[in-house]
Amino acid sequence: MSLRASLLRTVLFVSAYLATVVVSRAPIAAHGGLHELWPSAGVAAMWLVAQRGAPARWVDPAVLLAATVGVNLVVGQPMAVAVLCGLIVGVQVAAFRWLLSHPHPNTGGDAPRTGLRRPADLWPLLVAAVGATAAGAAVGFPGLWLATGTFVGVQTATMLLCTLTCMLLYGGLALQVGAKLSAQRARYGSLAAAWRQIMRDTTRARAYEYLAVVGCSLAGYGLTFGLSGVTMVFPLLALSVYSAVRLSTIYVFVFSAVVTFATSASTLWESGPFAMLGSPQGQVLVAHAFAATSALIGLTLALSRDERAAVTSELAEEKAQASRQADLMNAIVNSMADGLAVEDRDGRLVMHNPAVATLLGRVRTHDVDDASSFYGFRRLDGSPIADHELPHRKVTSACQGHSMDVLVSNSDLPHDRIVRLTATPLTDPDGSLDRSVVLIRDVTAETRQRDELASFAGVVAHDLLNPLTTVEGWTEAVDETLGDIPEHPAVAAAHTGLARVERAAARMRGLVNDLLAYTTTRDASITPAPVDLTKVVTDVADARIDTAMAAEKPVPVFTVGDLHPVHADPVLIRQLLDNLVSNAVKYTAPGVIPHIWVTGACQDDTVTVTVADNGIGIPAGQHAAIFDTFHRAHRGKGYAGTGLGLAICKRTVERHGGTITAADNPGGGTRFTFTLPADITTGALDVGRHDRSHRPIRTPERVA
């Protein structure tokens, strides 16, 4: 704001202030009352609130003080009374500004000028008006009583109510208009541009509505306060209610301020229904009570409407944003090459993307319960899959999900394909399972390529055994022949070379055997049968103990918990446990006695087995990669291996519909956890037979 514009506004405000003083003073000057000074206090409050950001802030208080003192001197008040009146107005305005800027930072001081936006914002304004009135009374009443020697109770109440009402309305109007102008200037760059935009946005019907309300207000208040004998004023409240419900909040402020001024002025000029009451002080008191009631009703309704409109606008924006995000998500899901389906807790299909029909050939309806038969799901070896074995049927709120590769064969597909079904749970905020998400991925080409490579590796491994046997046989024969030759440096070098050939042949045989084992776990048919895991673990542990004792190495300690029987292929399960135990024994630090814990738990139709050890552990970041083929976590550290053992374990578990994971053992070492289908036919018998706490397998006699 420029200095010139600020001074121009000062002139306009002081003119309005003097006009209110003149209008309120003239009719009752003969009565010697002093309450006529207080209606103009509202204009003074609006003045200094609107000018709080002026370049020369000292000009406005000085002009206000001079105007108050001057007008009182002009009408014949003593100098002491005139100065005291100026002091009273100054204290009131200063208290109003200070209180307005503290309890509600958003409506005063140097804080952002947001104006009044909800009914709660009336409280800081009301507190400021009450505080300013009390401050003025604390200074004014004793001073005026000392200066004039009079004190009238009705006059006191009138002064307080007039000051409170006018400061509330005019001060609030200044805040609201200032906030509106600042917002429009920030949005459109200038007030002229803002005004043009407002005029363009205002419809003709809206303009006629404003004109009609203004005309009705002029007619209603003009007839009520202009004609003699009219005593009913409560119908005028309908104008306040309608304005608050339909028109802008600034209009309600202006309407209330004008009504307050017009009501008090007409009453002072002995016109209107309130002029027929008792003393002039009582007349003005009742007039301001009516104006304050009308203003509070209108402002409360208007601010409630603004708050409701703001909340509605925010909700509409959030709804629009959510709709845009939903549309974007739908576009992303529908454009996916992988199938995505959502099923409820009863197994009914809730939604799916187009890729589901492309990959599976068909999409089942709500009346189809057996998804396996409907889609033609089979295991990769061609055996049928029961519906309860599918991943989405096995998902629970406590698990991370299930995955399975299945063969899809039905008349709606041009050819059979292999898909990977991955089901993950969708839970409610309270943690209960609500729905499950099934991701369907075509792995036909990937599986065929992997099968071809694995078959090739199996063939190559098998064909390498014959030449490898020949190499080992001739190496042994040459070594024996060299034993009959007298010692010579060349003979010693030959023995060393043959020893290296034997070690290389042994490593190669181990690799070939692992390749053949991996091919077996991939291609061999599974023959599920009840398997006593406790017996299998005991046999594997006994074999490892015997091997360690024969090689004069540290004898491992085994602690086996209660293991529930499983329904699986006995040969593959034995190989699975043997590989895990072999790793636990092998990957132990030098000088440390291996200790292996095998524990289990059964929930529903799934058995979870944990094999933990006190070994050297798995390097960080490799807990998932160790199950990849030919991956070795401890290369170059003196631990032999081909990197196929854990890949064989993973393949074995997955072929049985389970999962296997690796994690760090809290006590040091590694913890492998895998799941297998439970054998429900012998479960009760097994629990009774193996009701033993964690028992060690090694005995002192065997160690000796």
XYZ file of C-alpha atoms in Angstrom:
704
model
C 0.000 0.000 0.000
C 1.370 3.425 -0.983
C 1.469 6.366 1.414
C -0.951 8.331 -0.752
C -3.514 5.524 -0.774
C -3.105 5.111 2.979
C -3.742 8.802 3.625
C -6.773 8.750 1.329
C -8.219 5.833 3.329
C -7.516 7.759 6.542
C -9.601 10.667 5.217
C -12.468 8.344 4.296
C -12.447 6.631 7.687
C -12.307 9.855 9.697
C -15.229 11.180 7.648
C -17.282 8.074 8.427
C -16.273 8.297 12.075
C -17.361 11.948 12.373
C -20.621 11.181 10.591
C -21.545 8.489 13.127
C -20.649 10.813 15.995
C -22.812 13.611 14.609
C -25.769 11.327 13.876
C -25.697 9.763 17.342
C -25.028 12.993 19.294
C -27.478 15.515 17.928
C -30.797 14.038 19.125
C -29.772 13.674 22.771
C -27.351 16.523 23.287
C -30.001 18.228 25.377
C -30.103 15.280 27.797
C -26.399 15.581 28.635
C -25.801 11.885 27.979
C -22.416 10.613 26.994
C -23.353 7.206 25.615
C -23.645 8.682 22.162
C -19.878 8.397 21.783
C -19.929 4.595 21.801
C -21.678 3.718 18.470
C -18.767 5.389 16.679
C -16.305 3.098 18.509
C -17.171 0.359 16.001
C -16.145 2.570 13.105
C -12.925 3.419 14.942
C -12.170 -0.273 15.419
C -12.795 -0.982 11.747
C -10.639 2.005 10.854
C -7.522 0.981 12.742
C -7.902 -2.746 11.969
C -8.091 -1.978 8.257
C -5.114 0.392 8.520
C -2.871 -1.878 10.626
C -0.575 -2.405 7.643
C -0.421 1.266 6.612
C 3.043 2.765 5.844
C 2.611 5.522 8.448
C 0.823 3.684 11.276
C 1.078 6.619 13.697
C -1.125 8.866 11.523
C -4.398 7.017 12.096
C -4.324 6.906 15.949
C -3.332 10.568 16.021
C -6.158 11.547 13.661
C -8.643 9.434 15.638
C -7.612 11.115 18.913
C -7.779 14.573 17.380
C -11.219 13.898 15.820
C -12.664 12.599 19.102
C -11.326 15.476 21.162
C -12.284 18.045 18.543
C -15.879 16.938 18.091
C -16.439 16.939 21.851
C -15.010 20.451 22.138
C -17.189 21.630 19.253
C -20.385 20.456 20.956
C -19.426 22.207 24.171
C -17.871 19.513 26.312
C -15.187 20.584 28.798
C -11.576 19.986 27.832
C -11.180 17.270 30.482
C -14.199 15.355 29.170
C -13.092 15.728 25.553
C -9.587 14.449 26.300
C -11.019 11.605 28.383
C -13.330 10.582 25.524
C -10.363 10.479 23.159
C -8.437 8.372 25.658
C -11.374 5.976 26.022
C -11.696 5.426 22.274
C -7.935 4.951 21.940
C -7.826 2.357 24.738
C -10.769 0.481 23.255
C -9.293 0.304 19.772
C -5.824 -0.656 21.035
C -7.267 -3.419 23.238
C -9.400 -4.687 20.354
C -6.441 -4.950 17.993
C -4.205 -6.579 20.584
C -6.773 -9.178 21.681
C -7.721 -9.923 18.098
C -4.147 -10.767 17.146
C -3.462 -13.147 20.073
C -6.243 -15.669 20.642
C -6.716 -16.366 16.933
C -3.523 -15.723 14.908
C -5.314 -16.266 11.604
C -7.555 -13.256 12.079
C -5.300 -10.438 13.132
C -1.826 -9.035 13.619
C 0.793 -10.017 11.107
C -0.678 -13.499 10.537
C -2.284 -14.490 7.199
C -5.535 -12.669 6.628
C -7.932 -15.511 6.127
C -10.968 -13.810 7.635
C -13.825 -15.619 9.370
C -14.535 -19.033 7.891
C -16.524 -20.934 10.536
C -18.720 -20.150 13.553
C -15.820 -20.844 15.917
C -14.034 -17.805 14.453
C -16.673 -15.583 16.036
C -15.330 -16.389 19.503
C -11.962 -14.601 19.122
C -13.797 -11.653 17.631
C -16.317 -11.651 20.479
C -13.538 -11.961 23.070
C -11.732 -9.009 21.505
C -14.915 -6.916 21.521
C -15.719 -7.807 25.149
C -12.123 -7.151 26.212
C -12.027 -3.790 24.438
C -15.358 -2.791 25.982
C -14.139 -3.771 29.438
C -10.876 -1.839 28.966
C -12.746 1.263 27.839
C -15.164 0.963 30.758
C -12.320 0.563 33.235
C -10.831 3.841 32.037
C -13.995 5.709 31.068
C -16.506 5.173 33.855
C -14.316 6.368 36.741
C -12.964 9.248 34.664
C -16.387 10.407 33.484
C -17.817 10.088 36.971
C -14.999 12.235 38.318
C -15.332 14.744 35.474
C -19.153 15.041 35.442
C -20.191 13.812 38.862
C -22.979 11.629 37.375
C -23.333 7.871 36.901
C -26.534 6.273 35.525
C -26.985 2.466 35.490
C -29.051 2.330 32.309
C -26.604 4.658 30.609
C -23.751 2.372 31.645
C -25.444 -0.739 30.204
C -26.236 1.150 27.014
C -22.639 2.258 26.536
C -21.328 -1.275 27.093
C -23.782 -2.940 24.707
C -23.336 -0.268 22.023
C -19.562 -0.566 22.152
C -19.635 -4.375 22.149
C -22.076 -4.661 19.242
C -20.448 -2.047 17.044
C -16.883 -3.256 17.573
C -17.965 -6.836 16.881
C -19.700 -5.956 13.622
C -17.470 -3.230 12.216
C -14.239 -4.921 13.298
C -15.371 -8.231 11.801
C -16.403 -6.450 8.613
C -12.911 -4.950 8.320
C -11.303 -8.374 8.752
C -13.615 -10.053 6.262
C -13.286 -7.389 3.585
C -9.510 -7.188 4.047
C -9.153 -10.955 3.724
C -11.367 -11.011 0.641
C -9.480 -8.193 -1.059
C -6.101 -9.777 -0.284
C -7.247 -13.120 -1.686
C -8.647 -11.562 -4.854
C -5.543 -9.454 -5.404
C -3.303 -12.501 -4.964
C -5.431 -14.557 -7.333
C -6.056 -12.056 -10.135
C -3.160 -9.625 -9.738
C -5.268 -6.517 -9.126
C -8.598 -5.562 -7.639
C -9.821 -4.266 -10.996
C -9.149 -7.637 -12.632
C -10.796 -9.382 -9.700
C -13.880 -7.184 -9.984
C -14.182 -7.890 -13.710
C -13.948 -11.611 -13.074
C -16.560 -11.434 -10.332
C -18.918 -9.572 -12.642
C -18.408 -12.187 -15.351
C -19.060 -15.021 -12.899
C -22.171 -13.417 -11.406
C -25.260 -14.612 -13.191
C -28.206 -12.372 -13.916
C -30.404 -14.358 -11.542
C -27.865 -13.915 -8.772
C -27.694 -10.171 -9.344
C -31.519 -9.949 -9.283
C -31.526 -11.909 -6.012
C -29.155 -9.412 -4.390
C -31.244 -6.497 -5.663
C -34.438 -8.120 -4.406
C -33.000 -8.725 -0.921
C -31.657 -5.173 -0.726
C -35.025 -3.772 -1.850
C -36.975 -5.894 0.620
C -34.593 -4.884 3.400
C -34.984 -1.188 2.615
C -38.746 -1.543 2.410
C -39.059 -3.667 5.542
C -36.848 -1.560 7.789
C -38.097 1.681 6.219
C -41.738 0.836 6.949
C -41.003 -0.579 10.409
C -38.899 2.345 11.611
C -40.453 5.078 9.454
C -44.160 4.631 10.203
C -45.607 5.382 13.581
C -47.499 2.732 15.475
C -45.533 -0.275 14.087
C -44.421 -2.373 17.020
C -43.533 -5.758 15.531
C -39.872 -6.099 14.550
C -39.331 -9.857 14.698
C -40.475 -10.407 11.054
C -37.336 -8.471 10.066
C -35.229 -11.388 11.342
C -36.367 -13.321 8.273
C -34.257 -10.969 6.143
C -31.177 -11.793 8.244
C -31.851 -15.527 7.976
C -32.397 -15.432 4.220
C -29.292 -13.317 3.651
C -27.211 -15.697 5.760
C -28.461 -18.755 3.896
C -28.292 -17.422 0.343
C -25.877 -14.479 0.127
C -22.192 -13.927 0.850
C -20.806 -13.523 4.358
C -19.490 -10.060 3.547
C -23.022 -9.019 2.606
C -24.270 -10.364 5.946
C -21.622 -8.303 7.763
C -22.548 -5.175 5.792
C -26.256 -5.834 6.265
C -25.825 -6.297 10.051
C -23.636 -3.198 10.379
C -26.118 -1.078 8.414
C -29.055 -2.455 10.414
C -27.262 -1.662 13.677
C -26.475 1.874 12.589
C -29.908 2.544 11.114
C -31.768 1.061 14.088
C -29.800 3.048 16.656
C -29.924 6.264 14.594
C -33.677 6.085 14.018
C -34.230 5.329 17.689
C -32.097 8.287 18.728
C -34.126 10.449 16.356
C -37.267 9.173 18.125
C -38.545 7.074 15.224
C -39.450 3.405 15.087
C -40.873 0.893 17.555
C -38.021 1.308 20.073
C -38.573 5.086 20.345
C -41.774 4.462 22.267
C -39.906 2.966 25.209
C -38.707 4.888 28.284
C -35.538 6.986 28.463
C -33.247 7.585 25.475
C -30.670 5.312 27.115
C -33.195 2.500 27.409
C -34.339 3.016 23.824
C -30.808 2.687 22.470
C -30.162 -0.298 24.740
C -33.135 -2.249 23.331
C -32.313 -1.182 19.757
C -28.763 -2.496 20.045
C -29.992 -5.693 21.701
C -32.226 -6.306 18.667
C -29.402 -5.446 16.246
C -26.944 -7.703 18.091
C -29.409 -10.611 18.071
C -30.096 -10.185 14.367
C -26.379 -9.936 13.601
C -25.394 -13.022 15.619
C -28.150 -15.094 14.007
C -27.107 -14.016 10.531
C -23.365 -14.414 11.104
C -23.709 -17.815 12.753
C -25.817 -19.133 9.896
C -23.572 -17.603 7.241
C -20.347 -18.958 8.757
C -21.964 -22.383 9.265
C -22.865 -22.359 5.600
C -19.306 -21.346 4.652
C -17.836 -24.095 6.812
C -20.197 -26.655 5.331
C -19.405 -25.454 1.812
C -15.660 -25.662 2.502
C -15.976 -29.198 3.855
C -18.176 -30.174 0.921
C -15.656 -28.690 -1.506
C -12.801 -30.575 0.152
C -14.765 -33.801 0.047
C -15.639 -33.219 -3.595
C -11.982 -32.567 -4.410
C -10.894 -35.656 -2.507
C -13.577 -37.663 -4.271
C -12.456 -36.339 -7.651
C -8.834 -37.099 -6.820
C -9.764 -40.585 -5.628
C -11.751 -41.081 -8.821
C -8.777 -39.993 -10.919
C -6.486 -42.328 -9.008
C -9.004 -45.162 -9.373
C -9.238 -44.534 -13.121
C -5.454 -44.498 -13.380
C -5.207 -47.691 -11.340
C -7.850 -49.363 -13.498
C -5.984 -48.330 -16.634
C -2.743 -49.733 -15.231
C -4.358 -52.994 -14.131
C -6.200 -53.430 -17.436
C -3.019 -52.824 -19.418
C -1.048 -55.478 -17.520
C 0.123 -58.500 -19.459
C -0.170 -60.565 -16.286
C -3.578 -61.555 -15.014
C -4.834 -59.979 -11.790
C -7.871 -61.264 -9.932
C -9.402 -60.536 -6.518
C -11.421 -63.137 -4.646
C -13.433 -62.760 -1.463
C -13.169 -64.963 1.607
C -15.709 -67.399 0.120
C -13.645 -67.887 -3.033
C -15.948 -65.851 -5.297
C -14.329 -63.755 -8.014
C -14.748 -60.063 -7.188
C -12.836 -58.453 -10.048
C -10.307 -59.297 -12.743
C -8.445 -57.652 -15.591
C -8.729 -58.694 -19.263
C -5.457 -60.633 -19.090
C -7.125 -63.277 -16.899
C -9.391 -64.361 -19.758
C -6.454 -64.244 -22.167
C -4.229 -66.442 -20.020
C -6.845 -68.879 -18.701
C -9.186 -68.881 -21.704
C -12.274 -68.271 -19.600
C -13.448 -66.454 -16.470
C -15.620 -68.232 -13.931
C -18.836 -66.756 -12.596
C -20.077 -66.571 -9.000
C -21.856 -69.920 -9.226
C -18.646 -71.805 -10.086
C -16.938 -73.084 -6.936
C -14.396 -75.555 -8.297
C -11.860 -73.341 -10.071
C -9.467 -76.244 -10.724
C -11.972 -78.229 -12.805
C -13.394 -75.121 -14.509
C -10.024 -73.928 -15.816
C -8.509 -77.368 -16.263
C -5.648 -76.921 -13.809
C -3.115 -79.760 -13.536
C 0.327 -80.206 -12.083
C 3.248 -80.009 -14.449
C 3.499 -83.806 -14.448
C -0.139 -84.013 -15.608
C -1.696 -85.134 -12.346
C -4.907 -83.354 -11.297
C -4.971 -80.613 -8.667
C -7.732 -80.443 -6.079
C -9.351 -77.050 -5.647
C -8.261 -76.776 -1.999
C -4.624 -77.155 -3.098
C -4.648 -73.978 -5.197
C -2.761 -70.963 -3.764
C -5.820 -68.759 -3.268
C -7.445 -71.477 -1.131
C -4.378 -71.775 1.098
C -3.902 -68.069 1.784
C -4.326 -67.017 5.397
C -4.026 -63.599 7.039
C -0.852 -64.722 8.822
C 1.105 -65.727 5.711
C 2.765 -63.786 2.953
C 1.122 -65.815 0.197
C 1.407 -68.981 -1.854
C 2.753 -69.632 -5.340
C 2.338 -72.601 -7.691
C 3.067 -73.409 -11.328
C 0.110 -75.164 -12.974
C -0.713 -76.487 -16.413
C -3.891 -74.955 -17.905
C -5.801 -77.059 -20.408
C -9.347 -76.273 -21.558
C -11.264 -75.982 -24.799
C -11.172 -72.168 -24.823
C -7.377 -72.051 -25.088
C -5.680 -72.512 -28.470
C -2.957 -74.537 -26.727
C -2.033 -75.636 -23.247
C 0.068 -73.246 -21.259
C 1.862 -73.121 -17.933
C 0.990 -70.279 -15.575
C 2.299 -69.294 -12.174
C -0.420 -68.560 -9.639
C 0.676 -66.292 -6.785
C -1.893 -65.526 -4.100
C -1.397 -62.898 -1.381
C -3.834 -61.893 1.374
C -5.843 -58.685 1.594
C -6.709 -57.956 5.198
C -9.116 -55.603 6.913
C -7.732 -52.842 9.186
C -8.547 -55.101 12.156
C -6.282 -57.794 10.715
C -8.977 -60.250 9.603
C -8.671 -61.823 6.178
C -11.029 -60.088 3.773
C -9.903 -60.975 0.263
C -6.994 -62.422 -1.648
C -5.168 -61.164 -4.723
C -4.123 -63.700 -7.327
C -1.434 -62.798 -9.863
C -1.360 -64.986 -12.967
C 1.801 -65.038 -15.075
C 2.486 -67.000 -18.242
C 5.697 -68.993 -17.663
C 5.291 -71.425 -20.557
C 8.346 -70.227 -22.493
C 10.373 -69.797 -19.332
C 9.476 -73.281 -18.095
C 10.192 -74.910 -21.434
C 13.543 -73.185 -21.691
C 14.402 -74.185 -18.163
C 13.262 -77.743 -18.808
C 15.320 -77.940 -21.958
C 18.398 -76.673 -20.157
C 17.803 -79.013 -17.235
C 17.260 -81.965 -19.581
C 20.394 -81.072 -21.454
C 22.284 -80.828 -18.185
C 20.912 -84.219 -17.131
C 21.902 -85.859 -20.377
C 25.324 -84.292 -20.300
C 25.788 -85.278 -16.665
C 24.771 -88.856 -17.370
C 27.011 -89.116 -20.430
C 29.964 -87.716 -18.488
C 29.884 -90.526 -15.949
C 31.362 -93.128 -18.328
C 34.441 -91.113 -19.400
C 34.807 -89.932 -15.824
C 34.867 -93.536 -14.618
C 37.505 -94.273 -17.240
C 39.609 -91.327 -16.103
C 39.374 -92.424 -12.475
C 40.198 -96.062 -13.336
C 43.241 -95.295 -15.447
C 44.445 -92.747 -12.910
C 44.292 -95.383 -10.187
C 46.039 -97.931 -12.429
C 48.849 -95.546 -13.333
C 49.281 -94.603 -9.699
C 49.630 -98.270 -8.732
C 52.129 -98.882 -11.555
C 54.258 -95.966 -10.436
C 54.380 -97.541 -6.988
C 56.655 -100.288 -8.295
C 59.212 -97.796 -9.694
C 62.123 -96.747 -7.460
C 61.899 -93.289 -5.961
C 62.849 -90.525 -8.324
C 61.967 -86.803 -8.565
C 60.042 -87.476 -11.749
C 58.043 -90.268 -10.110
C 57.161 -87.987 -7.170
C 55.967 -85.295 -9.594
C 53.864 -87.904 -11.407
C 52.235 -89.002 -8.137
C 51.426 -85.361 -7.349
C 49.865 -84.842 -10.770
C 47.803 -88.018 -10.479
C 46.553 -86.898 -7.059
C 45.364 -83.643 -8.588
C 43.613 -85.562 -11.366
C 41.875 -87.735 -8.752
C 40.689 -84.675 -6.799
C 39.434 -82.999 -9.957
C 37.634 -86.178 -10.986
C 36.030 -86.386 -7.533
C 34.814 -82.788 -7.761
C 33.466 -83.447 -11.233
C 31.675 -86.599 -10.049
C 30.090 -84.609 -7.249
C 28.884 -81.977 -9.725
C 27.516 -84.654 -12.065
C 25.705 -86.389 -9.216
C 24.177 -83.091 -8.088
C 23.041 -82.358 -11.639
C 21.432 -85.751 -11.846
C 19.788 -85.214 -8.441
C 18.461 -81.828 -9.543
C 17.088 -83.366 -12.738
C 15.479 -86.118 -10.685
C 13.762 -83.670 -8.357
C 12.489 -81.765 -11.386
C 11.368 -84.615 -13.655
C 10.808 -87.694 -11.506
C 7.210 -88.450 -10.682
C 6.166 -87.865 -7.087
C 4.646 -90.749 -5.160
C 3.173 -89.210 -1.990
C 2.879 -91.425 1.053
C 2.826 -90.954 4.831
C 6.341 -90.035 5.971
C 7.485 -90.183 9.596
C 9.714 -87.117 9.711
C 11.115 -87.994 13.113
C 12.359 -91.351 11.823
C 13.833 -89.782 8.686
C 15.650 -87.084 10.669
C 16.962 -89.724 13.085
C 18.319 -91.845 10.226
C 19.966 -88.834 8.577
C 21.472 -87.727 11.895
C 22.817 -91.226 12.647
C 24.479 -91.349 9.237
C 26.170 -87.964 9.808
C 27.345 -89.008 13.273
C 28.810 -92.247 11.924
C 30.583 -90.385 9.114
C 32.092 -87.858 11.525
C 33.278 -90.569 13.934
C 34.837 -92.573 11.106
C 36.681 -89.493 9.810
C 37.717 -88.504 13.360
C 36.024 -85.118 12.997
C 33.879 -83.241 15.563
C 30.711 -85.288 16.095
C 27.625 -83.138 15.459
C 24.912 -82.805 18.106
C 21.285 -83.141 17.001
C 18.243 -81.956 18.943
C 14.956 -83.066 17.417
C 11.547 -81.808 18.439
C 8.128 -83.358 17.922
C 7.588 -83.631 14.143
C 4.167 -84.246 12.635
C 4.004 -86.806 9.781
C 3.771 -85.424 6.244
C 2.205 -86.675 3.047
C 5.074 -86.551 0.551
C 7.507 -88.575 -1.523
C 9.751 -90.457 0.965
C 12.833 -90.479 -1.291
C 12.701 -86.766 -2.067
C 11.990 -85.812 1.560
C 14.966 -87.846 2.745
C 17.148 -86.097 0.157
C 15.762 -82.717 1.267
C 16.614 -83.285 4.929
C 19.982 -84.835 4.083
C 20.968 -81.768 2.050
C 19.963 -79.363 4.820
C 21.747 -81.369 7.518
C 24.808 -81.759 5.283
C 24.986 -77.985 4.813
C 24.587 -77.435 8.563
C 27.501 -79.773 9.307
C 29.689 -78.531 6.461
C 29.374 -74.789 7.006
C 30.651 -74.756 10.595
C 33.655 -72.754 11.742
C 36.851 -74.750 12.419
C 37.037 -76.105 15.955
C 33.275 -75.689 16.557
C 31.125 -78.727 17.254
C 28.116 -78.600 14.890
C 24.773 -78.396 16.680
C 21.610 -78.886 14.640
C 18.059 -78.298 15.898
C 15.116 -79.774 13.969
C 11.691 -78.606 15.150
C 8.217 -78.589 13.642
C 4.666 -77.349 13.992
C 1.395 -78.300 12.360
C -1.408 -75.900 11.539
C -4.488 -76.989 9.621
C -3.139 -79.172 6.791
C 0.418 -77.787 6.651
C 3.506 -78.890 8.545
C 6.258 -76.316 9.104
C 9.751 -77.686 9.743
C 12.721 -75.599 10.928
C 16.341 -76.741 10.643
C 18.657 -74.433 12.623
C 22.416 -74.626 13.168
C 25.301 -72.812 14.828
C 27.346 -72.481 11.640
C 28.948 -69.517 9.914
C 25.621 -68.170 8.629
C 24.695 -66.612 5.302
C 26.171 -63.309 4.081
C 23.774 -60.364 4.215
C 21.598 -59.954 1.146
C 21.991 -63.571 -0.045
C 19.207 -65.279 1.920
C 17.038 -65.589 -1.185
C 19.806 -66.012 -3.767
C 21.237 -69.150 -2.119
C 18.327 -71.162 -3.561
C 19.357 -70.287 -7.141
C 21.153 -72.928 -9.154
C 24.965 -72.846 -8.906
C 24.897 -70.047 -6.361
C 27.536 -70.357 -3.661
C 27.522 -67.953 -0.752
C 31.021 -68.777 0.532
C 33.243 -68.954 -2.508
C 36.959 -69.095 -1.887
C 36.675 -69.808 1.847
C 37.621 -73.479 1.818
C 34.058 -74.830 1.684
C 33.558 -77.202 -1.245
C 30.273 -77.420 -3.103
C 28.503 -77.121 -6.447
C 25.756 -74.653 -5.556
C 22.970 -77.121 -6.378
C 22.103 -78.529 -2.938
C 19.718 -75.762 -1.868
C 18.290 -75.484 -5.384
C 17.389 -79.176 -5.075
C 15.788 -78.457 -1.683
C 13.723 -75.627 -3.089
C 12.585 -77.669 -6.062
C 11.601 -80.576 -3.810
C 9.543 -78.375 -1.494
C 7.839 -76.514 -4.345
C 6.884 -79.758 -6.072
C 5.027 -80.661 -2.891
C 3.219 -77.291 -2.880
C 5.289 -75.771 -0.082
C 7.776 -72.962 0.417
C 11.286 -72.738 1.846
C 13.092 -69.715 3.275
C 16.410 -68.984 4.970
C 17.052 -66.584 7.849
C 19.687 -65.832 10.435
C 19.532 -67.920 13.587
C 19.232 -65.619 16.621
C 21.904 -67.641 18.429
C 24.242 -67.564 15.433
C 24.142 -69.643 12.284
C 21.302 -70.235 9.854
C 17.675 -71.227 10.137
C 15.903 -72.934 7.204
C 12.108 -73.176 7.326
C 10.019 -75.166 4.858
C 6.421 -76.344 4.631
C 4.969 -79.661 3.482
C 1.432 -81.069 3.336
C 0.460 -82.791 6.571
C -0.552 -86.426 6.734
C -3.955 -86.202 8.413
C -4.535 -89.970 8.431
C -1.782 -90.768 10.957
C -1.590 -87.397 12.699
C -3.309 -88.419 15.922
C -1.303 -91.622 16.255
C 1.955 -89.833 15.556
C 1.313 -87.131 18.134
C 0.755 -89.746 20.757
C 3.812 -91.711 19.709
C 6.188 -88.761 19.485
C 5.046 -86.773 22.487
C 8.612 -86.065 23.534
C 10.325 -82.801 24.261
C 13.414 -81.802 22.281
C 15.626 -84.864 22.636
C 19.337 -85.179 21.721
C 20.136 -88.012 19.316
C 23.823 -88.372 20.129
C 24.630 -90.525 23.185
C 27.806 -90.646 25.293
C 28.419 -94.294 24.352
C 28.475 -93.471 20.646
C 30.842 -90.573 21.148
C 33.250 -92.863 22.960
